PDB file of C-alpha atoms and ligand atoms in Angstrom:
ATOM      1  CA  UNK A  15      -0.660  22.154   4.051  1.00  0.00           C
ATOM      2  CA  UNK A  16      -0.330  22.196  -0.140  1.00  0.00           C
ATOM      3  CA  UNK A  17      -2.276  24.339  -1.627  1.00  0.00           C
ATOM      4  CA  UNK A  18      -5.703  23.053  -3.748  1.00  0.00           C
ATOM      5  CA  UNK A  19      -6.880  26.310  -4.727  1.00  0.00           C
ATOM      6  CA  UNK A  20      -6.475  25.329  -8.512  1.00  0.00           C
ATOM      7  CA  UNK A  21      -7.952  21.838  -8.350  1.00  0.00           C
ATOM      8  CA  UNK A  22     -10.957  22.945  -6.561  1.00  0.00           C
ATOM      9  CA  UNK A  23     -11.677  25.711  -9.094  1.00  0.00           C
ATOM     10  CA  UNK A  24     -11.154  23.538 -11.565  1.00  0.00           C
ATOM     11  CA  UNK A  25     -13.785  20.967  -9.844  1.00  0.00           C
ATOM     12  CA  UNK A  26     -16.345  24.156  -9.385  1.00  0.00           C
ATOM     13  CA  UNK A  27     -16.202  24.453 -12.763  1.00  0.00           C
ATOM     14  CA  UNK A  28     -16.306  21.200 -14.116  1.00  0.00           C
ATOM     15  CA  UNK A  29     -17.345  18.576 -11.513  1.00  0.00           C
ATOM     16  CA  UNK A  30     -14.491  16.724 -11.069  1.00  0.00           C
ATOM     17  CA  UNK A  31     -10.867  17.553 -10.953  1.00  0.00           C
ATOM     18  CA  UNK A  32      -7.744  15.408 -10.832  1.00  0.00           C
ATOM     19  CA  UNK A  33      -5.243  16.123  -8.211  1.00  0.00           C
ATOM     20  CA  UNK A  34      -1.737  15.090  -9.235  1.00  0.00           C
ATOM     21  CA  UNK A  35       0.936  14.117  -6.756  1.00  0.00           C
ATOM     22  CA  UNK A  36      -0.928  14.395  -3.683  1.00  0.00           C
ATOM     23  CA  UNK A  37      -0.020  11.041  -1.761  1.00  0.00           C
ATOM     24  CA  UNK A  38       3.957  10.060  -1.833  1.00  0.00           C
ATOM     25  CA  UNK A  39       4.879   6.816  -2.406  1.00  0.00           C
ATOM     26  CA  UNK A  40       5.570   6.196   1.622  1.00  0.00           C
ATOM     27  CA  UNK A  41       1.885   6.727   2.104  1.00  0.00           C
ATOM     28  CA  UNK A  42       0.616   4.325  -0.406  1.00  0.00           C
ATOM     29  CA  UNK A  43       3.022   1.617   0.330  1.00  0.00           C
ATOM     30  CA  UNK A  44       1.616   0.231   3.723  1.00  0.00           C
ATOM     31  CA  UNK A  45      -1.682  -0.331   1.608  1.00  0.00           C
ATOM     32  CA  UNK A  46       0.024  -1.817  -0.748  1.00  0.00           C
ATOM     33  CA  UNK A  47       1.793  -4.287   1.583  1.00  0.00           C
ATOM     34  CA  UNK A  48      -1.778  -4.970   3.014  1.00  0.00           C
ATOM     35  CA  UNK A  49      -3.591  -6.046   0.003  1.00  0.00           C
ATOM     36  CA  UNK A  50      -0.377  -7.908  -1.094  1.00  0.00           C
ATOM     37  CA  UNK A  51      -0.591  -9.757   2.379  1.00  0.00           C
ATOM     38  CA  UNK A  52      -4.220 -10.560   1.908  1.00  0.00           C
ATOM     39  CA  UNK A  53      -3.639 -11.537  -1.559  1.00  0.00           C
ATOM     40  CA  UNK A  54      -0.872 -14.017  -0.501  1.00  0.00           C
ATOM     41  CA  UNK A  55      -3.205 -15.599   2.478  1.00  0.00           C
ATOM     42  CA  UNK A  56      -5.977 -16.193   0.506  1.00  0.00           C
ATOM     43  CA  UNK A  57      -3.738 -17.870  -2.461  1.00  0.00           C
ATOM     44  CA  UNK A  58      -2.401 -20.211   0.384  1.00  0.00           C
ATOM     45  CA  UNK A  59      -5.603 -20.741   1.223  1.00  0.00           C
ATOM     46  CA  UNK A  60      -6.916 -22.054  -2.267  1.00  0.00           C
ATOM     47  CA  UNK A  61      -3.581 -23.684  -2.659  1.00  0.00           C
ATOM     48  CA  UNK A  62      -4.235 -25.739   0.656  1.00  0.00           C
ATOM     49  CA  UNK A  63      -7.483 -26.629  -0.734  1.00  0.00           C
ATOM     50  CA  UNK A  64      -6.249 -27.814  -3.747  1.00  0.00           C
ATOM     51  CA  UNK A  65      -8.230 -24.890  -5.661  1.00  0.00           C
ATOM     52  CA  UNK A  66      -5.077 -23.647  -7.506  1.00  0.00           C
ATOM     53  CA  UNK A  67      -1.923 -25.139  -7.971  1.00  0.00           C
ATOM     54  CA  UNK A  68       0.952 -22.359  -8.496  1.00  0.00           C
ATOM     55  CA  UNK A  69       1.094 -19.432  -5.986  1.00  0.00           C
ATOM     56  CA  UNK A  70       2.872 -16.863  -8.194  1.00  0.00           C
ATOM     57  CA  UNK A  71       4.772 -15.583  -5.757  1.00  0.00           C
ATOM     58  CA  UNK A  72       7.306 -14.304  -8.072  1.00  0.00           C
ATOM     59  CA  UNK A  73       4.899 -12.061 -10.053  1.00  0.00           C
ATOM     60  CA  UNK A  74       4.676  -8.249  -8.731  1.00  0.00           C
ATOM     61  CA  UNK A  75       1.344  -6.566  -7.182  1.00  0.00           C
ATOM     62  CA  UNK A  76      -0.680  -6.000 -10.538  1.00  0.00           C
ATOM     63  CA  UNK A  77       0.252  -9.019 -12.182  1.00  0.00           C
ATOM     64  CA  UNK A  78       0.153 -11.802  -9.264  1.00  0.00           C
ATOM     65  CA  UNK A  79      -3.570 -11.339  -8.590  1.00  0.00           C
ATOM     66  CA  UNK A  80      -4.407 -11.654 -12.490  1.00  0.00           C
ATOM     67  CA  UNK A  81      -2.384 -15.055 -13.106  1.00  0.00           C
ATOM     68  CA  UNK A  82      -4.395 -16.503  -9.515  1.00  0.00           C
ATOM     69  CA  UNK A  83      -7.296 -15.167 -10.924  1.00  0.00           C
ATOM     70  CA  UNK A  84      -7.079 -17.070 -14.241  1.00  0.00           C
ATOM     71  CA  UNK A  85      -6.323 -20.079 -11.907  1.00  0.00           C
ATOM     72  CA  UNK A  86      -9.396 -19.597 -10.399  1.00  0.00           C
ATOM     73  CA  UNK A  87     -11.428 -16.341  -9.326  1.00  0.00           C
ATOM     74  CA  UNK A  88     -12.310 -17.198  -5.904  1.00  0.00           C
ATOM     75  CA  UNK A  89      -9.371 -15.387  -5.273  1.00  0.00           C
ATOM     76  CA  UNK A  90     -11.474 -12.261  -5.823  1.00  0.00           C
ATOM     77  CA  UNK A  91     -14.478 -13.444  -3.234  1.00  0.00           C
ATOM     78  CA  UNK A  92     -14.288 -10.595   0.116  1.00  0.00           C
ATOM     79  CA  UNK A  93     -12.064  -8.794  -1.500  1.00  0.00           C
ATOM     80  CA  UNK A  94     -13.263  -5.175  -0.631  1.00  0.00           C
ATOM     81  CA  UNK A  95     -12.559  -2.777   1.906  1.00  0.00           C
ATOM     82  CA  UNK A  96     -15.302  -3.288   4.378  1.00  0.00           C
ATOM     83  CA  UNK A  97     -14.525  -7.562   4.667  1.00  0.00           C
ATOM     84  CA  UNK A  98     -10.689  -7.005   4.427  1.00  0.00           C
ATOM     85  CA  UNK A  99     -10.628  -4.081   7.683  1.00  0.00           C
ATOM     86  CA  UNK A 100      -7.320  -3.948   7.483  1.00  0.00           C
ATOM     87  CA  UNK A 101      -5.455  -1.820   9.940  1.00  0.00           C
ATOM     88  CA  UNK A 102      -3.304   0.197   7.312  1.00  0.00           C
ATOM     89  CA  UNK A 103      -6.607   0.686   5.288  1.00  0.00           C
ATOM     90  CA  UNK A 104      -7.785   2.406   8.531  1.00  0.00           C
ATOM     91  CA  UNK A 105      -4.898   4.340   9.200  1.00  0.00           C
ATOM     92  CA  UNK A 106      -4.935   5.586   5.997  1.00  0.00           C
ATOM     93  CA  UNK A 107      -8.484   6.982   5.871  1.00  0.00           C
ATOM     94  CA  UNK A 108      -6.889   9.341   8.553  1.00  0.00           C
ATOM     95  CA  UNK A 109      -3.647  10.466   6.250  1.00  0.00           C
ATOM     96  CA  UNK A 110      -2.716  14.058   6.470  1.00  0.00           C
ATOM     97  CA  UNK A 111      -1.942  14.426   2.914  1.00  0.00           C
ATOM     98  CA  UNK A 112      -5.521  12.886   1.423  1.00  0.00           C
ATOM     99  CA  UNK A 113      -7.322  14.962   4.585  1.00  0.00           C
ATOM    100  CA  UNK A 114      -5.751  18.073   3.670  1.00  0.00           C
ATOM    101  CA  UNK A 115      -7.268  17.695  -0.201  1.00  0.00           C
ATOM    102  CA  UNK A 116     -10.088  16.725   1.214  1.00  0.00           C
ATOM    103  CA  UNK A 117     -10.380  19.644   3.375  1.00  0.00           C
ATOM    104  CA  UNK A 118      -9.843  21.992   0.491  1.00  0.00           C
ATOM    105  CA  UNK A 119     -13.350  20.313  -1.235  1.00  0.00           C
ATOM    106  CA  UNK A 120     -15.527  19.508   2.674  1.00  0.00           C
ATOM    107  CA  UNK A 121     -14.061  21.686   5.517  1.00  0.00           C
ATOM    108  CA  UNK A 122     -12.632  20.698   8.744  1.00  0.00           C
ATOM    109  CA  UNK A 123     -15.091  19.040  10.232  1.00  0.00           C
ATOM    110  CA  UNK A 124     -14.636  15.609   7.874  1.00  0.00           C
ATOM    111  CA  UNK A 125     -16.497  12.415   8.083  1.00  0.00           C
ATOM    112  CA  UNK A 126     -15.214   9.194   6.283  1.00  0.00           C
ATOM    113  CA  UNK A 127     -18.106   7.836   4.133  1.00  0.00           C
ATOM    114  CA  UNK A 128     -19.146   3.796   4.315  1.00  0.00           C
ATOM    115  CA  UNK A 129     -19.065   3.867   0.558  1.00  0.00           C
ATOM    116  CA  UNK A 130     -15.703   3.031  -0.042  1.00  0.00           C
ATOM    117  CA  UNK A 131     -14.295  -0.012  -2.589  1.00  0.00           C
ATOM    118  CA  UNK A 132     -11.171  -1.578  -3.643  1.00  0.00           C
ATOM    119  CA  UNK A 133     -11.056  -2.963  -6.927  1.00  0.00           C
ATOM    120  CA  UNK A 134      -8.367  -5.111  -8.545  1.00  0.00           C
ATOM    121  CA  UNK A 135     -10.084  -4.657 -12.248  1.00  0.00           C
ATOM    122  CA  UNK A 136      -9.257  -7.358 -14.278  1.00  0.00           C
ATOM    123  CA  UNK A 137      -7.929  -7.903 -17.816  1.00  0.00           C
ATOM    124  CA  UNK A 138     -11.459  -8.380 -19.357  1.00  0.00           C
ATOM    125  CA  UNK A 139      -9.925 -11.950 -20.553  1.00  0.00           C
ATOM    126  CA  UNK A 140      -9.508 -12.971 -17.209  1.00  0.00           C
ATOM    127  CA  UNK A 141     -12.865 -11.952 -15.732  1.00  0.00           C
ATOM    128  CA  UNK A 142     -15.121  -9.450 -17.381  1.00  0.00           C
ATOM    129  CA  UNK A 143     -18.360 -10.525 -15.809  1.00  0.00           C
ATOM    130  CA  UNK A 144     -19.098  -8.585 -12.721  1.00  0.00           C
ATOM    131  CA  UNK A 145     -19.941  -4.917 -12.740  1.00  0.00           C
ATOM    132  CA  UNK A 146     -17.436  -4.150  -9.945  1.00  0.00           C
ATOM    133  CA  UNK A 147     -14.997  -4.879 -13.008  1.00  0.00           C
ATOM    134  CA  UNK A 148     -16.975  -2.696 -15.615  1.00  0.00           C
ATOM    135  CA  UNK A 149     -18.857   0.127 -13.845  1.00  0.00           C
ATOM    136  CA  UNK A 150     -21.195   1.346 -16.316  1.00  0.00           C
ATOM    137  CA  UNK A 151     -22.148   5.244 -16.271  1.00  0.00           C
ATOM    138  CA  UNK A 152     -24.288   6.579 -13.434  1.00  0.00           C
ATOM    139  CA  UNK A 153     -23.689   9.414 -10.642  1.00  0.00           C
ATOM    140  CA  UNK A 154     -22.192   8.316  -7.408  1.00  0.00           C
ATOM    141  CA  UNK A 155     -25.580   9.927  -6.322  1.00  0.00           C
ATOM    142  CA  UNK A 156     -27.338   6.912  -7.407  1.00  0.00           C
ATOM    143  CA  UNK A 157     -26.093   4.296  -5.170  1.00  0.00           C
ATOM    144  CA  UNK A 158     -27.167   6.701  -2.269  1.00  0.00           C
ATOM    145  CA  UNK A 159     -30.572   6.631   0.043  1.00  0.00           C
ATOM    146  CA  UNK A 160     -32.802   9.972  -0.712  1.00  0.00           C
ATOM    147  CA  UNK A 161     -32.066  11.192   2.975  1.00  0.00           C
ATOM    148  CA  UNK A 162     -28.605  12.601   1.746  1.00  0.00           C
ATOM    149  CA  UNK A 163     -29.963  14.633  -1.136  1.00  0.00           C
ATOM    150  CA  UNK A 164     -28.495  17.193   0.692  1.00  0.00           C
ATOM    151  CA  UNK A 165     -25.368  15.764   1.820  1.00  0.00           C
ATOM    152  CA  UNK A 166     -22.139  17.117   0.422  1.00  0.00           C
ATOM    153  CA  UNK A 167     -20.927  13.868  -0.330  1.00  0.00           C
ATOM    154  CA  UNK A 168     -17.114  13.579  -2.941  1.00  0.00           C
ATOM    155  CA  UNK A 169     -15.835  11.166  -4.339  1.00  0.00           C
ATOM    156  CA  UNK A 170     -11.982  10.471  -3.725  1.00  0.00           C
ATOM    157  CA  UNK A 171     -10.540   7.842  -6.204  1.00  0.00           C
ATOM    158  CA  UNK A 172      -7.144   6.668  -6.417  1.00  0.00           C
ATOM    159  CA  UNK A 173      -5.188   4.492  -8.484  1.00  0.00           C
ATOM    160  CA  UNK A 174      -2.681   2.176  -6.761  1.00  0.00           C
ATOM    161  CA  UNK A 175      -1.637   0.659 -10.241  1.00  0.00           C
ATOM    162  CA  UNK A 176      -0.916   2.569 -13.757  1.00  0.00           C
ATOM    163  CA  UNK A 177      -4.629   3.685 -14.833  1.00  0.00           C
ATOM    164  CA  UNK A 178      -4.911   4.202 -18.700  1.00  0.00           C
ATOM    165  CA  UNK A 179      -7.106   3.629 -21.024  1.00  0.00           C
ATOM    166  CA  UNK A 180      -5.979   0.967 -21.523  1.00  0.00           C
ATOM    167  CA  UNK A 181      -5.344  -0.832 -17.866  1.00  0.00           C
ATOM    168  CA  UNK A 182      -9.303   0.701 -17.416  1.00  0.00           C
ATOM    169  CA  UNK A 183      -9.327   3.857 -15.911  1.00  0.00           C
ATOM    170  CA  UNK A 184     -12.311   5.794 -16.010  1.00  0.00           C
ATOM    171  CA  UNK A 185     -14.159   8.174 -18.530  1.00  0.00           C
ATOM    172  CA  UNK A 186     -15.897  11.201 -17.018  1.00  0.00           C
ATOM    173  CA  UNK A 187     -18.419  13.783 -18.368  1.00  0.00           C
ATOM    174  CA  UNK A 188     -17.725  17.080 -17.274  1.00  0.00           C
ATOM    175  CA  UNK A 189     -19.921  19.873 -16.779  1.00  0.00           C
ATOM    176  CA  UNK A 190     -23.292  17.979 -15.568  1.00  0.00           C
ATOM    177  CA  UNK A 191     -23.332  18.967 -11.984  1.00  0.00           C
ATOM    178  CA  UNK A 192     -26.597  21.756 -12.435  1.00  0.00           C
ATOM    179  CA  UNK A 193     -27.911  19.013 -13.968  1.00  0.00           C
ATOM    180  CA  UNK A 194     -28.429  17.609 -10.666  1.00  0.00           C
ATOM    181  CA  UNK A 195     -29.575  13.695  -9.995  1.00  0.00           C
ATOM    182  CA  UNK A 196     -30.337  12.021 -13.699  1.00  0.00           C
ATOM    183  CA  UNK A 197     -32.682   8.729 -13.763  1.00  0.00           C
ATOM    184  CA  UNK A 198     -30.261   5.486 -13.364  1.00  0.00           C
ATOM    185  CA  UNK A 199     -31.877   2.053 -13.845  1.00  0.00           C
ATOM    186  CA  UNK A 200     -30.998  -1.437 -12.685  1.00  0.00           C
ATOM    187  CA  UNK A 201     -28.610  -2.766 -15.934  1.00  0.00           C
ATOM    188  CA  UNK A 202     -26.785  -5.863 -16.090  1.00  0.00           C
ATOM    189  CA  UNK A 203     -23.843  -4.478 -14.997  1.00  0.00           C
ATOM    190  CA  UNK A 204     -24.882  -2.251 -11.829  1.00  0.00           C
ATOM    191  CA  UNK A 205     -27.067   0.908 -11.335  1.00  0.00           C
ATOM    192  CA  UNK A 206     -26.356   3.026 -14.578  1.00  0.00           C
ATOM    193  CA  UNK A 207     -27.580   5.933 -16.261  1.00  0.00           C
ATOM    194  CA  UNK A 208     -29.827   4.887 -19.636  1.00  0.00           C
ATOM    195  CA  UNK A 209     -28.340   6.543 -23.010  1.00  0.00           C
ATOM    196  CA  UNK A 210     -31.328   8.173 -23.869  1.00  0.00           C
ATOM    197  CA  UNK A 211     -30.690  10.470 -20.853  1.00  0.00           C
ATOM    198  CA  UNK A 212     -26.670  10.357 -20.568  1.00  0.00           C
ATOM    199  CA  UNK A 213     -25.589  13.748 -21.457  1.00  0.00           C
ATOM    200  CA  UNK A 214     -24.194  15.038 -24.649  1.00  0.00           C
ATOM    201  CA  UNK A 215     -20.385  15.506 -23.916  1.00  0.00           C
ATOM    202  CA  UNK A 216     -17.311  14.581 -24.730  1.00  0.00           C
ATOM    203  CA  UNK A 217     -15.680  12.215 -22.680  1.00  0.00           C
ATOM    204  CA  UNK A 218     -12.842  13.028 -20.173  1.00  0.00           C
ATOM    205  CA  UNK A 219     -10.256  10.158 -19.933  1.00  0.00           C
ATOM    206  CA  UNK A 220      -9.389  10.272 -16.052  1.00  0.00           C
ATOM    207  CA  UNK A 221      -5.783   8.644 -16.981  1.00  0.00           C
ATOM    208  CA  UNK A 222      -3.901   8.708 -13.228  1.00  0.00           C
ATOM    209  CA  UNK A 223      -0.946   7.255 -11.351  1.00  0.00           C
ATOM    210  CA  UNK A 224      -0.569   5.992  -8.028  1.00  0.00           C
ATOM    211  CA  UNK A 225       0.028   9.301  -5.824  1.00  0.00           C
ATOM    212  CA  UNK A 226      -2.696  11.432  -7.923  1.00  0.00           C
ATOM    213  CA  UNK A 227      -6.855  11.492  -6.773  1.00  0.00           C
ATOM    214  CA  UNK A 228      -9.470  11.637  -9.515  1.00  0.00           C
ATOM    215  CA  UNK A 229     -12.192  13.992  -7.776  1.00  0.00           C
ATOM    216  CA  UNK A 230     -15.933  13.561  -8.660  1.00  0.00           C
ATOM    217  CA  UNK A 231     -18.946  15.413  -7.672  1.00  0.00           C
ATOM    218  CA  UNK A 232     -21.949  13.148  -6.284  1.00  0.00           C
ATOM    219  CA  UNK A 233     -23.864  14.159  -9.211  1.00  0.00           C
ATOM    220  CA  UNK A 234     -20.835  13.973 -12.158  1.00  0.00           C
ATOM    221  CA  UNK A 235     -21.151  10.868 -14.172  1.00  0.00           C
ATOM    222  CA  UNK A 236     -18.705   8.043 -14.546  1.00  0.00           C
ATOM    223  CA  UNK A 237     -18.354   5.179 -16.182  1.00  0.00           C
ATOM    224  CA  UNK A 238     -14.895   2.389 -15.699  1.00  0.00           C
ATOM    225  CA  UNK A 239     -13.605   1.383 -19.128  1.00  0.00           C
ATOM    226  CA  UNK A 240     -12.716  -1.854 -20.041  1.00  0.00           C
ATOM    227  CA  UNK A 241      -9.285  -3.792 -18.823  1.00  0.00           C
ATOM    228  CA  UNK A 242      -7.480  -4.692 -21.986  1.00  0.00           C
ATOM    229  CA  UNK A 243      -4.229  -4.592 -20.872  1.00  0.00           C
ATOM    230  CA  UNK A 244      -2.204  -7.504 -18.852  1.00  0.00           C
ATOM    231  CA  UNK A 245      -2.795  -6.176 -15.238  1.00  0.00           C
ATOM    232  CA  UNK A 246      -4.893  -5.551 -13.156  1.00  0.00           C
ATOM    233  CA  UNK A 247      -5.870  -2.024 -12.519  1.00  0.00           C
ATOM    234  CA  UNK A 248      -5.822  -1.699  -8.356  1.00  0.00           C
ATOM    235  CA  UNK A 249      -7.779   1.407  -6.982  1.00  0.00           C
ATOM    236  CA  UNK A 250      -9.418   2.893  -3.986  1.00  0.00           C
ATOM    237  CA  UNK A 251     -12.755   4.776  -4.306  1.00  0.00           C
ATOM    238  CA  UNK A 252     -13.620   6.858  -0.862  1.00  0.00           C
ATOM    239  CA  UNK A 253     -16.185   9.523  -0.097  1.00  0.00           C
ATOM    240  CA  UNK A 254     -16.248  11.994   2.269  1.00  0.00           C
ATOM    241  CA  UNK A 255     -19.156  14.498   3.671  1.00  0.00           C
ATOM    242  CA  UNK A 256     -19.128  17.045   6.256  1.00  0.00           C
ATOM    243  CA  UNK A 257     -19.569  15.080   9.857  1.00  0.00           C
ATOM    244  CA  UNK A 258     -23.330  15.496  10.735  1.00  0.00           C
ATOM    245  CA  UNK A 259     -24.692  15.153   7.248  1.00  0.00           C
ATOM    246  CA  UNK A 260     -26.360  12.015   6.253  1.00  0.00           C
ATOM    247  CA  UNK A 261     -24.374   9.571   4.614  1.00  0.00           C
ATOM    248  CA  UNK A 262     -26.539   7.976   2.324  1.00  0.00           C
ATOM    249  CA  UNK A 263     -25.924   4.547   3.960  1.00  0.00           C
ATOM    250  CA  UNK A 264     -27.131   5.250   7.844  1.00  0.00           C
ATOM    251  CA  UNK A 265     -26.609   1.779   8.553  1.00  0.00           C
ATOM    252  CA  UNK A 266     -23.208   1.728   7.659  1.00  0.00           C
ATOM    253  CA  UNK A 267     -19.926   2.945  10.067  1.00  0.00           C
ATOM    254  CA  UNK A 268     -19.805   6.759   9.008  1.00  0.00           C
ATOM    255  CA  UNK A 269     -16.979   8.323  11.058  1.00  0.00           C
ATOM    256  CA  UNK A 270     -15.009  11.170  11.990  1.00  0.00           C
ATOM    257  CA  UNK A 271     -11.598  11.907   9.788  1.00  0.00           C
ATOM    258  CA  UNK A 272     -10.331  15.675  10.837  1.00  0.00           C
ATOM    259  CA  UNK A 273     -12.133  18.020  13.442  1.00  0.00           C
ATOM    260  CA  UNK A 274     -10.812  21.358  14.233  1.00  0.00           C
ATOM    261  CA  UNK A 275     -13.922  21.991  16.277  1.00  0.00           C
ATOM    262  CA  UNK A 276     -13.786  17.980  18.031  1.00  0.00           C
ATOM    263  CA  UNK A 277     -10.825  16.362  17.861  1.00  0.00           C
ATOM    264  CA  UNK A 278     -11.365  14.196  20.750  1.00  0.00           C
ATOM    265  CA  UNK A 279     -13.755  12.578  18.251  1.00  0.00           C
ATOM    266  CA  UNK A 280     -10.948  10.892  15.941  1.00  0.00           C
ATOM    267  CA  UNK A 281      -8.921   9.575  18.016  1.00  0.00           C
ATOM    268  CA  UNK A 282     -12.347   8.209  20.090  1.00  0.00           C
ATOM    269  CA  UNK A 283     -13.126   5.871  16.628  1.00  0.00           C
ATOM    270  CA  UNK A 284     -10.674   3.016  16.664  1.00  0.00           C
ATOM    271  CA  UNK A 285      -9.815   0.719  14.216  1.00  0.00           C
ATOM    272  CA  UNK A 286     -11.820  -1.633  16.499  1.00  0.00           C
ATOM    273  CA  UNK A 287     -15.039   0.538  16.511  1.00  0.00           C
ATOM    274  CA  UNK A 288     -14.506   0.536  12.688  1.00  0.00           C
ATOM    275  CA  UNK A 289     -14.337  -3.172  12.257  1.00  0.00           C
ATOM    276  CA  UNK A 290     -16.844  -4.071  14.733  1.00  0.00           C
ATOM    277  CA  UNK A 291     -19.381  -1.524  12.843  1.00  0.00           C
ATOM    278  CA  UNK A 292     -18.790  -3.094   9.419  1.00  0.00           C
ATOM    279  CA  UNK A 293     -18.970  -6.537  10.726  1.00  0.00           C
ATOM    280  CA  UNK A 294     -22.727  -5.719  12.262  1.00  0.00           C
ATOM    281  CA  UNK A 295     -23.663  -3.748   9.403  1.00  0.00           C
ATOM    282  CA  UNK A 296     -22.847  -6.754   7.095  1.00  0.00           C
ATOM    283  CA  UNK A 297     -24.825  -9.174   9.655  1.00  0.00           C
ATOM    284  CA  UNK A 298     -27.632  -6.387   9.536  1.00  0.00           C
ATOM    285  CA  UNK A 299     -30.448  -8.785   7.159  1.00  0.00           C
ATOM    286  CA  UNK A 300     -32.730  -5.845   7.108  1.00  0.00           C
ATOM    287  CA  UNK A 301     -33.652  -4.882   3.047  1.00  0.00           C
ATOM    288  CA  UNK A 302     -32.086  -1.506   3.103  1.00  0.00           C
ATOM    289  CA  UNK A 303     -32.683   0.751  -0.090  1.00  0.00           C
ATOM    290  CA  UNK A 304     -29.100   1.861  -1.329  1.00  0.00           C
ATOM    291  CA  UNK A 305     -29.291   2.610  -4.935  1.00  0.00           C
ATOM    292  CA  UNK A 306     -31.953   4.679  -6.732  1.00  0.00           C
ATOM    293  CA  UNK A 307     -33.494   1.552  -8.314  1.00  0.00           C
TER     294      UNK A 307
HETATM  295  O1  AKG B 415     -13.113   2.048 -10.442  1.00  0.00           O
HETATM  296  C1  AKG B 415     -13.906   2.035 -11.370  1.00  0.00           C
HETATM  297  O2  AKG B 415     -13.685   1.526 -12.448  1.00  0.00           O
HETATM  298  C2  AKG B 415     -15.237   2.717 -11.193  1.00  0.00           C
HETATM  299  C3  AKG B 415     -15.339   3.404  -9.885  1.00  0.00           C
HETATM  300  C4  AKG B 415     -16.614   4.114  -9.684  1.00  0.00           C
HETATM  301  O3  AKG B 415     -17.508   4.083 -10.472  1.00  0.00           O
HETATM  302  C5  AKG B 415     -16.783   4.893  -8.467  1.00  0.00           C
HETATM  303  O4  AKG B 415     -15.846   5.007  -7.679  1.00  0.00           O
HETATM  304  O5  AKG B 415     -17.895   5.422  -8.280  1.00  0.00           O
END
């Protein structure tokens, strides 16, 4: 098991941390192959409809989905991890490398957290509109229920394309965590902090590859900068919590990862517990309260 001493001093100290080189290339590519897959179906599927008329099956992962996209951005409709349930997806959540980070931050007794998102993030040509594109700032604390104030509850994001500046990465400020849960208000673009109570820092620019994880404390604000490059920037956000804490979304399929003390109760969560959870969750019509505001 590699050794996170550093990164989680550093994310002690600061709130967030970014872990280079944790996931090899082997471990990200089954993912990849999954989103490319559903990418490709759902093309056909607009295609057959007569919704788009070139499939761009030439063009590589980060540029395919931004050419169908300027076509016509249904291709973006269920695309998130929850709808897509992929079997890969699952298997990941359970990958030795991103447990054993994780462990470093939670402990071995690790539950897999229902907020969890991919995002292909546009070129803000191509689609700038939703706030799943342009995150403004706010904690990850803020799109939780009050029964997890307690929680331990990290953030685990990772870039499966080139994240820059540029291709939209995201900006952090450091050193708020004592600060503890700021107001966030409903803005056009999502659940965000207002400026007149953003803190005074400078700016971290959370610049990663595929293979590193970007870190964040439940209480460290974030914001996702704009796509201005000519691809789109692919990423996974995941939490994690130690198992028996509230997860902020008790509706929603929370789930054992790692157990040293019950391992039994991994391998007794499928992949079709998983999907079958989501897919009642989603049904569920009940107003539940998961932001702040
Ligand atoms: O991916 C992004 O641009 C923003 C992600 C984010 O805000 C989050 O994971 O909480």
């Amino acid at each position: 098991m590699r050794n996170f001493s550093a990164e989680f001093a550093h994310f002690q100290d600061h709130g967030y941390v970014i872990a280079r080189n944790v996931l090899p290339p082997a471990t990200l590519q089954p993912l990849v192959a999954e989103f490319s897959a559903w990418v490709d179906q759902q093309a056909r599927d607009l295609h057959a409809d007569g919704k788009i008329t070139d499939l761009y099956e030439e063009l590589d992962f980060d540029h395919r989905v931004v050419a169908l996209c300027r076509q016509n951005q249904a291709i973006l409709a269920g695309m998130d991890l929850m709808h897509m349930r992929g079997e890969a997806c699952f298997s990941f959540l359970h990958d030795s490398c991103l447990l054993d980070l994780v462990q470093t931050f939670l402990g071995p007794e690790i539950s897999c957290n229902p907020i969890q998102h991919l995002r292909a993030k546009m070129p803000s040509a191509v689609d700038a509109k939703s706030g799943f594109m342009q995150v403004p700032w706010h904690q990850d604390v803020g799109v939780t229920a009050e029964d997890s104030d307690d929680s331990n509850i990290i953030t685990f994001w990772l870039p499966l394309s080139v994240a820059t500046r540029e291709s939209g990465c995201m900006e952090i400020l450091p050193d708020c965590v004592a600060g503890g849960c700021l107001p966030h208000v409903s803005g056009s673009y999502g659940t965000e902090i207002p400026d007149d109570v953003l803190p005074q820092r400078q700016a971290i620019t959370a610049a990663s590859e595929p293979g590193d994880v970007v870190v964040m404390s439940k209480y460290t604000p974030h914001r996702g900068l704009e796509n201005v490059a000519d691809y789109a920037r692919w990423s996974v956000d995941l939490r994690f919590h130690p198992t028996g804490q509230p997860s902020g979304r008790d509706w929603q399929p929370s789930f054992p990862v790692r157990s040293a003390d019950h391992p039994d109760s991994v391998s007794a969560f499928t992949h079709a517990h998983w999907s079958d959870a989501w897919k009642a969750a989603l049904a569920d019509r009940t107003r539940h309260k998961a932001h702040r505001v």
